[in-house]
Amino acid sequence: MHRKTLIIKTGSREEFLDITAKVREFIRSTGVERGCLVVFVPHTTAAVTINEGADPSVIKDLRNALHRLVPYGDRGYGHREGNSDAHIKASLLGSSLHLLVEGRELLLGTWQSIFFAEFDGPRQRQVWLSLVF
Amino acid sequence: MHRKTLIIKTGSREEFLDITAKVREFIRSTGVERGCLVVFVPHTTAAVTINEGADPSVIKDLRNALHRLVPYGDRGYGHREGNSDAHIKASLLGSSLHLLVEGRELLLGTWQSIFFAEFDGPRQRQVWLSLVF
Amino acid sequence: MHRKTLIIKTGSREEFLDITAKVREFIRSTGVERGCLVVFVPHTTAAVTINEGADPSVIKDLRNALHRLVPYGDRGYGHREGNSDAHIKASLLGSSLHLLVEGRELLLGTWQSIFFAEFDGPRQRQVWLSLVF
C-alpha cells in the first residue's frame, strides 16, 4: 500500500477545490500499474465528491444548492460552535471515494473531476490518499 | 481483477434502473469465490444507490423527493446547459458503491437492490464493474 | 478476509448510534496490521455515516436537518408502508463506508466517529464489517 497526505488550504467558508491533478500525480509517483485508490477526508466539516470540472458554474450551483438546503446560521441548530450546517453537508456528500487505477492511470469518466468540499473554512485541511495494489 | 462495462439505455430524464441481476451475472461469470466489488458510474449527471427493489413505489418516492429538493429548471442556476439539478443529485447520491462477494455471490441485505440513477436522460450510459480478489 | 456482524438494537424511530468503539474492537481482535475495512448496512431504511462524536448536538442537528428535508408522513409518498422518508434518508447518507487500517488501528480524523443511522426504528439491525488485508 502507498499512502500520501495532501495538504489543502481553503480560502473561504464554502469552497470546492479540484484535486484531480494532485491525485493523478500521486498515482504516477507510485508507479503502480493497477489497484484501488481510497480518497479519505479526515474532517467532519468537509467532504469529497466527484462532479464536472470543465464548467466552474456546475460546482457553484452545487455549492449554492447545498447552502439553500442546509442554511448557515439557522436558529434551530443546537451545536454551539455555529457550524452545524457544515457537519450536515459533510454527511450528505460523504467523506470518502473509492476509485480504480489501471495502466498507471486513474479511471474517471470524461467529465469527472474530484473535488475537496470545504464547508467551514478558511482552514488548512488534509486529504488521505491510499493506493492498495 | 475482473472488469466489465455495463451499457445502460435510459428512457426518460429521471429514472432509476435496477441493475442487481446484471451485477450478479457478472460476478458468477468470473467464478471468483470471494472479493470486493466496486460499482462505478463514470458520469456527472447520474449516480448509483442501494434501496428497496421489491415495491417500485419506494424508488418513485426517492426520485420525487430528490426532484422536490433540487428542482429542475430553477432560475438560480448558473450552468448554461440547464442540467444543474442533475449534477447536484449525482453528488447527493454518489457515483460508486463498494460491495462484498462471498461464496461466489454478492452480499446484499434481503430488501436491497442496486439502482442506476439517471438524472439527465434519456441517454446511453455506462456502469463500470470491478471485482478485486 | 475477516468478517463480523454487529447486532444493533435501536430504541426510537430516528436515532444515530456511535459504533466506533465496536469497530475498533473488531479490528484489534483480528490482529491485522494493515488493510481496508468495509462497513456495510444491509438495510434499506438505515445508513452509516461519519461525523463528529464529541458533541452530541452535532448528530441531533444532522437528524433534525434530515427530518426537515425529508418529512415523515408526507402525503405525497406512494409507498404504502408509510416509511418512504426512511428509504430516502438511507440513500442520501449511503449504506457503506470504506476505511483504512494501519498499525492495527482504524485511521480516522481526530473528531470523526462512525454512526449507524436508524430511520425506521425501533428495530434490531445488523452492520457487516469486513477487513480485507
XYZ file of C-alpha atoms in Angstrom:
399
model
C 0.000 0.000 0.000
C 1.220 3.508 -0.866
C -0.009 6.453 1.185
C 0.177 10.220 0.871
C -1.394 13.131 2.732
C -2.366 16.129 0.620
C -2.326 19.463 2.450
C -5.034 21.824 1.255
C -5.563 25.470 2.147
C -9.063 26.762 1.624
C -9.755 30.466 1.226
C -13.411 30.907 2.149
C -16.148 29.326 4.256
C -17.651 27.235 1.444
C -15.355 26.232 -1.380
C -14.874 23.312 -3.770
C -11.284 22.625 -4.850
C -10.435 20.383 -7.803
C -7.777 17.962 -6.544
C -7.775 15.621 -9.584
C -4.316 16.689 -10.813
C -2.787 16.083 -7.361
C -4.402 12.658 -7.151
C -3.128 11.704 -10.620
C 0.360 12.937 -9.690
C 0.369 10.713 -6.600
C -0.665 7.659 -8.629
C 2.044 8.245 -11.232
C 4.666 8.758 -8.498
C 3.991 5.273 -7.108
C 4.492 3.529 -10.454
C 1.661 1.150 -9.548
C 0.131 -0.496 -12.628
C -3.287 -1.430 -11.240
C -5.091 -1.125 -7.913
C -7.711 0.646 -5.809
C -7.436 4.205 -4.570
C -9.175 5.413 -1.432
C -9.564 9.195 -1.079
C -10.417 9.985 2.529
C -11.187 13.316 4.224
C -10.375 13.109 7.967
C -12.595 16.085 8.867
C -16.244 16.403 9.921
C -16.998 19.754 8.256
C -15.552 18.935 4.828
C -16.203 16.234 2.234
C -15.114 14.816 -1.094
C -17.234 14.420 -4.226
C -16.975 13.728 -7.943
C -18.563 16.123 -10.392
C -17.930 18.103 -13.582
C -14.763 20.168 -13.594
C -14.957 21.652 -17.098
C -17.540 24.365 -16.386
C -16.962 26.031 -12.959
C -20.641 27.040 -12.794
C -21.622 23.398 -12.127
C -19.730 23.393 -8.853
C -21.046 26.835 -7.924
C -24.575 25.556 -8.473
C -23.828 22.526 -6.270
C -22.422 24.749 -3.508
C -25.436 27.076 -3.720
C -27.930 24.193 -3.698
C -26.364 22.739 -0.530
C -26.362 26.200 1.013
C -30.076 26.521 0.248
C -30.968 23.021 1.511
C -28.965 23.387 4.739
C -28.776 27.077 5.656
C -25.895 28.536 7.662
C -26.792 30.130 10.969
C -30.280 28.623 11.150
C -31.618 29.265 14.663
C -32.817 25.698 15.057
C -29.333 24.190 15.482
C -28.227 23.036 18.932
C -24.465 22.795 18.332
C -22.929 25.873 19.926
C -19.973 26.228 17.549
C -22.402 27.533 14.931
C -21.183 25.248 12.144
C -23.874 22.562 12.199
C -24.686 23.268 8.562
C -21.106 22.264 7.672
C -21.404 18.951 9.558
C -24.701 18.167 7.815
C -23.337 18.963 4.342
C -20.319 16.751 5.090
C -22.577 13.753 5.775
C -24.705 14.444 2.692
C -21.694 14.307 0.343
C -19.615 11.788 2.308
C -16.005 11.620 3.421
C -14.522 9.052 1.064
C -14.259 7.906 -2.527
C -13.169 4.565 -3.866
C -11.571 4.663 -7.322
C -9.726 2.348 -9.684
C -6.264 2.576 -11.187
C -5.316 0.755 -14.377
C -2.378 1.223 -16.747
C -0.869 3.561 -14.113
C -3.797 5.939 -14.597
C -6.833 6.878 -12.541
C -10.050 5.646 -14.152
C -12.536 8.517 -14.358
C -15.270 9.419 -16.830
C -14.590 12.141 -19.398
C -16.234 14.924 -17.407
C -15.406 13.737 -13.906
C -13.144 15.618 -11.523
C -12.520 15.016 -7.818
C -13.442 17.914 -5.553
C -12.497 18.611 -1.962
C -15.539 20.322 -0.438
C -14.859 22.848 2.307
C -17.901 23.837 4.381
C -16.289 25.592 7.355
C -13.205 27.384 6.038
C -10.907 29.030 5.579
C -8.709 26.311 7.097
C -5.739 24.088 6.422
C -7.078 20.618 5.602
C -5.856 17.120 4.815
C -6.855 14.533 2.243
C -5.524 11.000 2.766
C -4.721 9.033 -0.380
C -4.137 5.273 -0.153
C -3.336 3.116 -3.146
C -3.906 -0.577 -2.495
C -2.435 -2.934 -5.123
C -9.035 -8.073 -11.060
C -12.005 -8.719 -13.375
C -13.677 -5.815 -15.120
C -16.855 -5.317 -17.110
C -18.675 -2.307 -18.538
C -22.456 -2.456 -18.437
C -24.205 -0.464 -21.160
C -27.474 1.058 -19.994
C -30.117 2.839 -22.045
C -32.381 5.125 -20.085
C -35.772 6.147 -21.396
C -36.637 9.355 -19.582
C -34.997 12.341 -17.900
C -35.170 10.918 -14.361
C -35.197 7.167 -13.995
C -33.934 4.507 -11.594
C -32.964 1.166 -13.150
C -32.446 -1.968 -11.071
C -29.103 -3.429 -12.204
C -28.769 -6.070 -9.461
C -29.350 -9.031 -11.795
C -26.675 -7.793 -14.209
C -24.208 -7.305 -11.364
C -24.877 -10.822 -10.027
C -24.475 -12.243 -13.530
C -21.060 -10.582 -13.871
C -19.898 -11.983 -10.514
C -20.988 -15.516 -11.405
C -19.292 -15.247 -14.817
C -15.915 -14.586 -13.173
C -16.110 -17.660 -10.928
C -14.448 -15.641 -8.151
C -15.107 -17.129 -4.707
C -14.556 -14.067 -2.534
C -13.589 -10.439 -3.108
C -14.638 -6.786 -3.282
C -16.827 -5.311 -5.989
C -16.649 -1.664 -6.996
C -19.643 -0.320 -8.939
C -18.649 2.972 -10.556
C -20.686 5.423 -12.649
C -18.366 7.460 -14.930
C -20.913 10.245 -15.452
C -21.624 13.524 -13.649
C -25.411 13.611 -14.110
C -26.112 10.046 -12.978
C -25.440 8.068 -9.808
C -25.705 4.667 -8.160
C -27.558 3.828 -4.949
C -28.855 0.897 -2.930
C -32.504 0.775 -1.928
C -35.576 -1.438 -1.879
C -36.410 -3.150 -5.153
C -39.498 -5.145 -4.086
C -42.021 -2.288 -4.132
C -41.449 0.085 -7.098
C -43.169 2.914 -5.219
C -40.133 3.240 -2.912
C -37.915 4.258 -5.802
C -40.592 6.568 -7.216
C -40.787 8.292 -3.833
C -36.979 8.661 -3.803
C -36.989 10.128 -7.318
C -39.798 12.536 -6.399
C -38.112 13.594 -3.155
C -34.877 14.444 -4.982
C -36.897 16.300 -7.611
C -38.556 18.354 -4.883
C -35.291 19.060 -3.006
C -33.387 20.051 -6.157
C -35.858 21.378 -8.730
C -35.233 21.179 -12.479
C -35.043 24.453 -14.341
C -34.672 26.605 -11.227
C -33.754 30.107 -12.401
C -30.982 30.401 -9.838
C -28.586 28.011 -11.603
C -25.555 29.425 -13.418
C -24.677 26.417 -15.584
C -25.953 27.166 -19.087
C -26.672 23.584 -20.126
C -29.738 23.676 -17.883
C -28.984 20.381 -16.117
C -27.502 21.655 -12.855
C -30.152 19.804 -10.890
C -28.842 16.536 -12.366
C -25.265 17.323 -11.309
C -26.420 18.156 -7.774
C -28.491 14.970 -7.421
C -25.490 12.960 -8.663
C -23.312 14.308 -5.835
C -26.050 13.737 -3.238
C -26.323 10.010 -4.088
C -22.703 9.439 -5.113
C -21.018 7.738 -8.042
C -19.748 4.499 -6.520
C -20.607 1.544 -4.319
C -18.297 -0.869 -2.605
C -19.733 -4.351 -2.051
C -18.561 -7.768 -0.931
C -18.604 -11.113 -2.670
C -18.504 -14.398 -0.787
C -19.303 -17.955 -1.882
C -19.441 -16.590 -5.463
C -22.434 -14.444 -4.503
C -22.940 -10.730 -3.942
C -23.638 -9.949 -0.280
C -26.738 -7.777 -0.019
C -29.484 -7.445 2.566
C -32.838 -9.112 1.914
C -34.523 -5.990 0.559
C -31.521 -4.354 -1.081
C -31.216 -3.791 -4.822
C -28.644 -1.752 -6.749
C -30.082 1.100 -8.791
C -28.535 3.136 -11.570
C -29.953 6.645 -11.144
C -30.409 8.663 -14.332
C -30.960 12.402 -13.790
C -30.416 13.785 -17.309
C -31.712 11.184 -19.732
C -32.668 9.655 -21.979
C -29.086 8.635 -22.750
C -26.835 5.651 -23.260
C -24.789 5.222 -20.087
C -22.029 3.063 -18.651
C -21.527 1.358 -15.294
C -18.043 0.046 -14.566
C -17.843 -3.144 -12.518
C -14.519 -4.222 -10.993
C -14.098 -7.326 -8.905
C -10.908 -7.314 -6.849
C -9.969 -10.689 -5.317
C -10.619 -11.511 4.904
C -12.088 -11.259 8.419
C -15.799 -10.723 8.836
C -18.084 -9.856 11.728
C -21.756 -8.954 12.045
C -22.601 -6.350 14.682
C -26.092 -6.639 16.149
C -27.597 -3.273 17.000
C -30.811 -2.513 18.845
C -32.277 0.896 18.204
C -34.703 2.497 20.636
C -36.619 5.065 18.593
C -37.724 5.801 15.043
C -34.782 8.081 14.186
C -31.564 7.532 16.047
C -27.815 7.770 15.432
C -25.652 5.268 17.331
C -21.889 5.683 17.646
C -20.388 2.307 16.687
C -16.719 3.410 16.541
C -15.679 1.504 19.687
C -17.222 -1.723 18.364
C -15.478 -1.286 15.022
C -12.106 -0.675 16.709
C -12.640 -3.718 18.921
C -13.249 -5.899 15.851
C -10.071 -4.637 14.166
C -7.953 -5.328 17.251
C -9.473 -8.790 17.632
C -8.257 -9.772 14.153
C -4.654 -8.771 14.821
C -4.406 -7.479 11.245
C -1.612 -4.942 10.813
C -2.837 -3.121 7.715
C -5.813 -3.363 5.380
C -9.151 -1.975 4.229
C -12.338 -2.083 6.250
C -15.768 -2.089 4.652
C -18.670 -1.121 6.937
C -21.918 -2.193 5.282
C -25.532 -1.747 6.384
C -27.750 -4.464 4.815
C -30.972 -2.491 5.319
C -32.882 -0.020 3.149
C -34.216 2.235 5.929
C -30.921 2.725 7.778
C -27.499 4.053 6.827
C -23.958 4.644 8.019
C -22.116 7.975 8.178
C -19.030 9.617 9.649
C -19.400 12.755 11.722
C -18.387 14.391 14.990
C -18.925 12.265 18.095
C -17.588 14.653 20.746
C -20.611 16.966 20.968
C -23.920 15.021 20.751
C -25.711 18.136 19.495
C -23.966 17.776 16.107
C -25.694 14.475 15.462
C -29.015 15.799 16.745
C -28.729 18.687 14.284
C -27.979 16.216 11.473
C -31.001 14.080 12.408
C -33.246 17.156 12.578
C -31.978 18.534 9.270
C -32.734 15.238 7.501
C -36.143 15.171 9.177
C -36.851 18.673 7.865
C -35.582 17.939 4.322
C -37.496 14.646 4.037
C -40.580 14.812 6.275
C -42.165 11.718 7.789
C -45.751 11.027 6.808
C -45.775 13.429 3.874
C -48.999 12.780 1.934
C -47.152 12.753 -1.390
C -45.498 9.350 -0.869
C -46.781 6.345 -2.817
C -45.194 3.561 -0.740
C -47.961 2.133 1.452
C -45.784 1.090 4.365
C -45.506 4.759 5.317
C -41.729 4.770 5.709
C -40.670 6.315 2.407
C -38.876 9.100 4.273
C -36.622 6.451 5.848
C -35.755 4.938 2.452
C -34.907 8.379 1.055
C -32.696 9.328 4.025
C -30.905 5.975 3.652
C -29.956 6.777 0.056
C -28.883 10.326 0.951
C -26.367 9.097 3.557
C -25.442 5.803 1.907
C -25.129 2.233 3.095
C -21.372 1.715 3.228
C -18.061 3.185 4.332
C -14.588 2.283 3.203
C -11.865 2.874 5.784
C -8.181 2.116 6.269
C -6.387 0.175 8.959
C -2.718 0.712 9.741
C -0.618 -0.309 12.724
C -3.603 -2.424 13.855
C -5.663 0.743 14.264
C -8.527 2.298 12.348
C -7.454 5.516 10.615
C -9.916 8.294 11.441
C -9.578 12.043 11.868
C -9.467 13.485 15.391
C -13.166 14.353 15.530
C -14.529 11.546 13.398
C -16.835 8.841 14.715
C -18.793 6.194 12.810
C -22.570 6.363 13.252
C -25.233 3.811 12.468
C -28.248 5.857 11.347
C -31.661 4.376 12.115
C -34.570 5.953 10.223
C -37.349 3.442 10.821
C -36.834 2.043 14.322
C -37.023 0.758 16.882
C -35.633 -2.435 15.369
C -32.855 -4.969 15.675
C -30.322 -4.216 12.960
C -27.084 -5.560 11.523
C -23.829 -3.928 10.456
C -21.447 -6.079 8.402
C -17.741 -5.479 8.989
C -15.194 -6.905 6.541
C -11.467 -6.410 6.904
C -9.561 -7.124 3.692
C -5.782 -7.436 4.105
